[in-house]
Coordinates of C-alpha atoms in Angstrom, one line a residue:
M1023 CA 2.0 13.9 -8.6
K1024 CA 0.7 15.4 -11.8
Q1025 CA 3.0 17.4 -14.1
E1026 CA 1.3 20.8 -13.4
Q1027 CA 1.8 20.2 -9.7
L1028 CA 5.5 19.2 -10.2
N1029 CA 6.1 22.4 -12.1
K1030 CA 5.4 24.4 -9.0
Y1031 CA 8.5 22.8 -7.4
L1032 CA 10.8 23.4 -10.4
I1033 CA 13.0 26.5 -11.0
G1034 CA 15.7 27.2 -13.5
Y1035 CA 19.3 27.7 -12.2
K1036 CA 19.4 31.2 -13.7
A1037 CA 16.4 32.4 -11.8
T1038 CA 17.0 35.0 -9.1
I1039 CA 16.9 34.5 -5.4
L1040 CA 13.9 36.8 -5.3
E1041 CA 12.1 34.7 -7.8
A1042 CA 12.9 31.6 -5.8
L1043 CA 11.4 33.2 -2.6
S1044 CA 8.3 34.0 -4.6
A1045 CA 8.0 30.4 -5.8
L1046 CA 8.6 29.0 -2.3
N1047 CA 5.9 31.3 -0.9
G1048 CA 3.4 29.6 -3.3
L1049 CA 4.2 26.1 -1.9
S1050 CA 2.3 24.5 0.9
N1051 CA 3.9 21.1 1.2
A1052 CA 6.8 18.8 0.0
G1053 CA 9.0 20.3 2.6
L1054 CA 8.9 23.8 1.0
T1055 CA 11.7 22.7 -1.3
L1056 CA 12.5 23.8 -4.9
F1057 CA 14.3 21.5 -7.3
V1058 CA 16.7 23.4 -9.5
Q1059 CA 17.1 22.5 -13.2
D1060 CA 19.9 23.1 -15.6
E1061 CA 19.5 23.9 -19.3
S1062 CA 18.7 20.3 -20.1
L1063 CA 16.0 20.2 -17.4
C1064 CA 18.0 17.8 -15.2
I1065 CA 18.0 18.4 -11.4
I1066 CA 21.3 19.8 -10.2
G1067 CA 20.3 20.8 -6.7
T1068 CA 17.7 21.7 -4.1
L1069 CA 16.8 25.0 -2.6
T1070 CA 14.9 25.8 0.7
D1071 CA 14.2 28.9 2.7
G1072 CA 17.1 27.9 5.0
D1073 CA 19.5 27.7 2.0
I1074 CA 18.5 31.2 0.9
R1075 CA 18.7 32.6 4.4
R1076 CA 22.2 31.3 4.9
Y1077 CA 23.3 32.6 1.5
L1078 CA 22.0 36.1 2.2
L1079 CA 23.6 36.2 5.7
N1080 CA 26.9 35.3 3.9
G1081 CA 26.7 38.4 1.7
G1082 CA 24.5 37.3 -1.1
N1083 CA 21.7 39.5 -2.5
L1084 CA 18.2 39.0 -3.9
Q1085 CA 19.2 39.5 -7.5
D1086 CA 21.8 36.8 -7.6
V1087 CA 21.0 33.6 -9.5
V1088 CA 19.8 30.6 -7.4
F1089 CA 22.7 28.5 -8.6
C1090 CA 24.8 30.3 -6.1
A1091 CA 22.7 29.1 -3.2
I1092 CA 21.7 25.6 -4.1
K1093 CA 22.5 22.4 -2.2
A1094 CA 24.3 20.3 -4.9
D1095 CA 24.8 17.2 -2.8
F1096 CA 21.1 16.4 -2.5
C1097 CA 19.6 13.0 -2.1
S1098 CA 17.5 11.5 -4.9
I1099 CA 16.1 8.2 -6.0
Q1100 CA 16.2 7.0 -9.6
I1101 CA 12.9 5.4 -10.7
G1102 CA 13.0 1.8 -12.1
T1103 CA 16.1 0.7 -10.2
T1104 CA 16.1 -2.7 -8.4
D1105 CA 16.7 -1.1 -5.0
F1106 CA 14.2 1.7 -5.5
V1107 CA 12.0 0.7 -2.5
K1108 CA 15.0 0.0 -0.3
A1109 CA 16.2 3.5 -1.0
C1110 CA 12.8 4.9 -0.1
N1111 CA 12.9 3.0 3.2
K1112 CA 16.5 4.1 3.9
Y1113 CA 15.8 7.8 3.4
R1114 CA 12.6 7.6 5.5
Q1115 CA 14.4 5.9 8.3
S1116 CA 17.1 8.7 8.1
K1117 CA 14.4 11.3 8.8
I1118 CA 14.9 12.9 5.4
R1119 CA 11.6 14.6 4.6
V1120 CA 11.4 15.1 0.8
I1121 CA 13.1 13.0 -1.9
P1122 CA 13.0 13.9 -5.6
I1123 CA 12.3 10.9 -7.9
I1124 CA 14.3 11.2 -11.1
D1125 CA 14.6 9.3 -14.3
K1126 CA 17.9 8.0 -15.9
S1127 CA 18.6 11.4 -17.4
G1128 CA 18.2 13.1 -14.1
K1129 CA 14.9 14.8 -14.8
L1130 CA 12.2 15.1 -12.1
V1131 CA 9.3 12.6 -12.5
D1132 CA 7.8 12.7 -9.0
I1133 CA 8.3 14.0 -5.4
L1134 CA 8.2 11.7 -2.4
D1135 CA 7.0 13.6 0.6
F1136 CA 7.3 11.4 3.7
D1137 CA 4.9 13.7 5.6
K1138 CA 2.2 12.6 3.2
Q1139 CA 3.1 9.0 2.2
E1140 CA 5.2 6.1 3.4
S1141 CA 6.7 4.9 0.2
L1142 CA 6.3 4.5 -3.6
L1143 CA 5.6 0.8 -4.2
P1144 CA 5.7 -0.5 -7.8
I1145 CA 2.7 -2.7 -7.4
D1146 CA -0.9 -3.0 -8.5
A1147 CA -3.6 -3.8 -6.0
V1148 CA -6.9 -5.6 -6.2
I1149 CA -9.4 -5.3 -3.4
M1150 CA -12.1 -8.1 -3.3
A1151 CA -15.4 -6.5 -2.4
G1152 CA -18.1 -8.7 -3.9
G1153 CA -19.3 -10.6 -0.8
K1154 CA -22.8 -10.4 0.7
G1155 CA -21.7 -9.9 4.3
E1156 CA -24.5 -12.2 5.6
R1157 CA -23.1 -12.5 9.1
L1158 CA -23.4 -8.7 9.5
R1159 CA -27.1 -8.6 8.7
P1160 CA -29.3 -6.5 9.1
L1161 CA -26.5 -3.9 8.6
T1162 CA -25.7 -5.3 5.1
E1163 CA -29.3 -5.8 3.8
K1164 CA -29.1 -2.4 2.0
T1165 CA -25.4 -1.6 2.3
P1166 CA -22.5 -3.7 1.0
K1167 CA -20.2 -4.6 3.9
P1168 CA -17.2 -2.7 2.5
L1169 CA -19.2 0.6 2.8
L1170 CA -20.1 0.2 6.4
L1171 CA -18.4 2.9 8.5
V1172 CA -15.5 2.4 10.8
G1173 CA -14.8 5.7 12.4
D1174 CA -15.4 8.5 9.9
K1175 CA -15.0 6.4 6.7
A1176 CA -16.0 3.2 5.0
I1177 CA -14.2 -0.1 5.9
I1178 CA -12.8 -0.3 2.3
D1179 CA -11.6 3.3 2.3
H1180 CA -9.3 2.5 5.3
N1181 CA -7.6 0.0 3.0
V1182 CA -7.6 2.1 -0.2
D1183 CA -6.2 5.1 1.7
R1184 CA -3.4 3.0 3.2
L1185 CA -2.5 1.7 -0.2
I1186 CA -2.4 5.2 -1.6
Q1187 CA -0.2 6.2 1.4
Y1188 CA 2.3 3.6 0.2
G1189 CA 2.3 5.1 -3.3
V1190 CA 0.0 2.6 -4.9
D1191 CA -2.0 4.3 -7.7
H1192 CA -3.3 1.4 -9.7
I1193 CA -6.1 0.0 -7.5
S1194 CA -9.0 -2.2 -8.7
V1195 CA -12.1 -3.1 -6.6
T1196 CA -14.0 -6.2 -7.6
T1197 CA -17.8 -5.9 -6.9
N1198 CA -20.9 -8.1 -7.0
Y1199 CA -23.4 -7.7 -4.2
L1200 CA -25.0 -4.2 -4.4
A1201 CA -22.2 -3.4 -6.9
E1202 CA -23.8 -0.1 -8.0
Q1203 CA -23.2 1.5 -4.6
L1204 CA -19.4 0.8 -4.7
E1205 CA -19.3 2.0 -8.3
S1206 CA -21.0 5.2 -7.3
H1207 CA -18.7 5.5 -4.3
Y1208 CA -15.6 5.4 -6.5
A1209 CA -17.0 7.4 -9.4
Q1210 CA -14.7 10.2 -8.5
P1211 CA -11.0 9.9 -7.7
R1212 CA -10.0 9.4 -4.1
N1213 CA -6.9 11.4 -3.0
E1214 CA -6.2 12.0 -6.7
V1215 CA -6.3 8.2 -7.5
Q1216 CA -9.0 6.9 -9.7
I1217 CA -10.2 3.5 -8.3
Q1218 CA -11.3 1.1 -11.0
C1219 CA -14.4 -1.0 -10.2
V1220 CA -14.7 -4.4 -11.9
R1221 CA -18.1 -6.2 -11.6
E1222 CA -18.3 -10.0 -11.2
P1223 CA -20.8 -11.6 -13.5
K1224 CA -21.3 -14.2 -10.7
F1225 CA -19.6 -15.0 -7.4
L1226 CA -16.1 -16.1 -8.3
G1227 CA -14.6 -16.8 -4.8
T1228 CA -11.8 -15.1 -3.0
M1229 CA -9.4 -15.1 -6.0
G1230 CA -11.4 -15.7 -9.2
A1231 CA -12.4 -12.1 -9.8
V1232 CA -8.7 -11.1 -10.2
R1233 CA -8.8 -12.4 -13.7
L1234 CA -11.4 -9.8 -14.6
V1235 CA -8.9 -6.9 -14.2
K1236 CA -8.0 -6.1 -17.8
E1237 CA -4.6 -4.5 -17.3
F1238 CA -1.8 -4.6 -14.7
H1239 CA 0.9 -1.9 -14.7
N1240 CA 3.4 -3.6 -12.5
D1241 CA 5.0 -7.1 -12.2
I1242 CA 3.8 -7.6 -8.6
V1243 CA 0.1 -7.5 -7.6
L1244 CA -1.3 -7.3 -4.1
V1245 CA -4.7 -8.9 -3.5
M1246 CA -6.7 -8.4 -0.3
N1247 CA -10.1 -8.7 1.2
S1248 CA -12.0 -5.4 1.5
D1249 CA -13.4 -6.1 5.0
L1250 CA -10.0 -6.0 6.9
F1251 CA -9.1 -3.3 9.4
T1252 CA -5.3 -3.4 9.5
D1253 CA -2.2 -1.2 9.8
I1254 CA -0.1 -3.7 7.8
D1255 CA 3.2 -2.3 6.5
F1256 CA 2.9 -2.8 2.8
E1257 CA 6.5 -1.7 2.1
D1258 CA 7.8 -4.3 4.5
M1259 CA 5.7 -7.0 2.9
Y1260 CA 7.0 -6.0 -0.5
L1261 CA 10.7 -6.0 0.6
H1262 CA 10.1 -9.4 2.3
F1263 CA 8.6 -10.7 -1.0
I1264 CA 11.5 -9.5 -3.1
E1265 CA 14.2 -10.6 -0.8
N1266 CA 12.8 -14.1 -0.7
K1267 CA 12.3 -14.3 -4.4
A1268 CA 8.8 -15.5 -3.9
D1269 CA 6.0 -16.3 -6.3
M1270 CA 3.3 -15.7 -3.7
S1271 CA 3.4 -14.3 -0.2
I1272 CA 0.5 -14.9 2.3
A1273 CA 0.2 -12.4 5.1
A1274 CA -0.4 -14.3 8.3
V1275 CA -1.3 -13.3 11.9
P1276 CA -0.3 -15.2 15.0
Y1277 CA -3.1 -17.4 16.5
T1278 CA -2.7 -19.2 19.8
V1279 CA -4.8 -22.1 21.0
S1280 CA -4.6 -23.0 24.7
I1281 CA -6.2 -26.2 25.9
P1282 CA -7.2 -26.2 29.6
F1283 CA -6.8 -29.9 30.0
G1284 CA -4.2 -32.6 30.0
I1285 CA -3.9 -34.0 26.5
C1286 CA -3.1 -37.7 25.8
D1287 CA 0.0 -38.3 23.7
L1288 CA -1.1 -41.3 21.7
D1289 CA 0.4 -43.9 19.5
G1290 CA -2.7 -45.5 18.1
R1291 CA -4.6 -46.5 21.3
D1292 CA -1.5 -46.6 23.5
V1293 CA -0.9 -43.7 25.8
K1294 CA 2.7 -42.5 25.7
G1295 CA 2.2 -39.7 28.2
I1296 CA 0.1 -36.7 29.2
V1297 CA 0.8 -33.2 27.9
E1298 CA -0.5 -30.9 30.6
K1299 CA -2.6 -27.9 29.4
P1300 CA -0.6 -27.4 26.1
T1301 CA -0.5 -24.2 24.1
Y1302 CA -0.2 -24.4 20.3
N1303 CA 0.9 -21.4 18.2
Y1304 CA -0.2 -21.1 14.6
Y1305 CA -0.3 -18.5 11.8
A1306 CA -3.7 -17.7 10.4
N1307 CA -4.4 -16.6 6.8
A1308 CA -4.9 -12.8 7.0
G1309 CA -6.6 -12.4 3.6
I1310 CA -3.7 -10.4 2.1
Y1311 CA -1.6 -11.8 -0.7
M1312 CA 1.3 -10.6 -2.8
L1313 CA 2.0 -12.4 -6.1
R1314 CA 3.9 -12.1 -9.3
R1315 CA 1.7 -11.0 -12.2
E1316 CA 2.3 -14.2 -14.2
V1317 CA 0.8 -16.3 -11.4
I1318 CA -2.6 -14.7 -12.2
N1319 CA -2.6 -16.7 -15.4
M1320 CA -3.1 -19.8 -13.3
I1321 CA -6.5 -18.5 -12.2
P1322 CA -9.2 -20.0 -14.4
E1323 CA -11.5 -17.5 -16.2
N1324 CA -15.1 -17.1 -15.1
E1325 CA -14.9 -19.9 -12.6
F1326 CA -15.3 -20.0 -8.8
Y1327 CA -11.8 -20.0 -7.4
N1328 CA -10.5 -19.4 -3.9
A1329 CA -7.1 -18.2 -2.7
T1330 CA -6.6 -21.6 -1.2
D1331 CA -7.0 -23.2 -4.6
L1332 CA -4.3 -20.9 -6.0
I1333 CA -2.0 -21.7 -3.1
D1334 CA -2.5 -25.4 -3.5
A1335 CA -1.8 -25.2 -7.3
L1336 CA 1.4 -23.2 -6.7
V1337 CA 2.7 -25.5 -4.0
K1338 CA 1.9 -28.5 -6.3
N1339 CA 3.9 -27.2 -9.2
G1340 CA 6.9 -26.3 -7.0
S1341 CA 6.5 -22.5 -6.9
K1342 CA 7.8 -20.6 -3.9
V1343 CA 5.0 -19.7 -1.5
I1344 CA 6.0 -17.9 1.6
R1345 CA 4.5 -16.6 4.8
Y1346 CA 4.7 -12.9 5.7
P1347 CA 4.2 -12.4 9.5
L1348 CA 1.8 -9.5 10.0
K1349 CA 2.5 -7.4 13.0
G1350 CA 0.2 -4.9 14.6
T1351 CA -3.5 -4.4 14.0
W1352 CA -5.6 -6.9 12.1
I1353 CA -9.3 -7.4 12.4
D1354 CA -11.4 -9.5 10.0
I1355 CA -14.8 -7.7 10.1
G1356 CA -17.0 -10.7 9.6
T1357 CA -19.3 -10.6 12.6
L1358 CA -21.1 -7.9 14.6
S1359 CA -18.7 -8.3 17.5
E1360 CA -15.6 -7.9 15.2
Y1361 CA -17.2 -4.9 13.6
Q1362 CA -17.8 -3.2 17.0
K1363 CA -14.2 -4.1 17.9
A1364 CA -12.9 -2.3 14.8
K1365 CA -15.1 0.8 15.5
D1366 CA -13.8 1.0 19.1
L1367 CA -10.2 0.7 18.0
A1368 CA -10.7 3.3 15.3
K1369 CA -11.5 5.9 18.0
H1370 CA -8.0 5.7 19.3
M1371 CA -6.1 5.5 16.0
K1372 CA -4.8 8.3 13.8

C-alpha cells in the first residue's frame, strides 16, 4: 500500500474521538480500522467504530482524545522477521481481519487486509510467456496463448492476480512470440502492481529467460508457466520450501495410470508372476518452481535451457530439490480440449 493510502489509516493519539469518527467515515476497506501513533510515530493501538461506541456508552464524549478509547493489546507483524509468513498464516487462520505491518521501531509500513489478500510473501515471481502455443492454433495465430480468455480475463491474468493476492509485487513476464501484445497488455499497472515485461532475443526454453531479469528484490524466486489455470496456495508452497530448507521446489500434481491388463512380472525373459490390472501413482511436473536466488546463477546466459536441465544440474551437485504436492485445481492449457475444460471450470469459480 502506498504511503498516501497508509496515511488515511493513521491518527495521532491526541486527536479527538470526533476527529477519529470523521477519519473512519472516509475509509472504505481495511476493516474500518485506524492505527494510532504516538509522538515518535510508532503504533500504540488500534481504533474501530466498535471501540468508540463502547467508549461513549461508558461515559466518554466526542472531545476526548482517542488514546482513551484505543485497543492497546493489538496484533501486529514485524516485517523482515524469519517467521513473518507464519505469522500471517496464523492470524488469517484465527479469523483476524486486519493486521498492521510494522518495522523494528514500531512504525506502520503496510496493512494486511485478509478480505483483499491472502498473505504477504517475500518472493519475486517470473512468469514464462514466450511460447507460440502451436497446439492451440488457429486461436494463437494472432493472439499469444497467455492472452486467450478464460472467463472474463486472460489466462496469464489469473496467475498474475493470484500472485498479487498473496502479496507478490515484483512480477516479471518473459515474452517472445507476439511480445508486443503482452507488453501493451501490461503497459499500465494491474491492481496497483507494475508488471515488468522482459523480451527474449530468441527462444530460451522453459527456464533460460529467467536470466534476462535484471534485478530481484527477494532471496526466493517463483518461476511458473503462463498457461496454467490453478488455485495453488503460494503461501503453503513457500512455507513448505522454507521448512525443508530447499534449494528448489517443484510443484507436482498426482497422476494415476491404470493398466486394464495383467502385467508380467519379469526377470529377464523369466516370468515371476502376473500383476493383475495394476495401478501406478506418479507425480507430474506442474510447471511451477520455487528456488533460491543464487540458483539462478547456474542458468547459462543467452542459451536454450529448460527447467529439467536446472533440476538435473542441482541434483548432480548435491543441492536439495524437493517436491511440493499441489492440491486443488491445475490445468495445463496446452490443447483445445484443456482450454475448453478451463473455460468451463472458470464459470463455477469465484
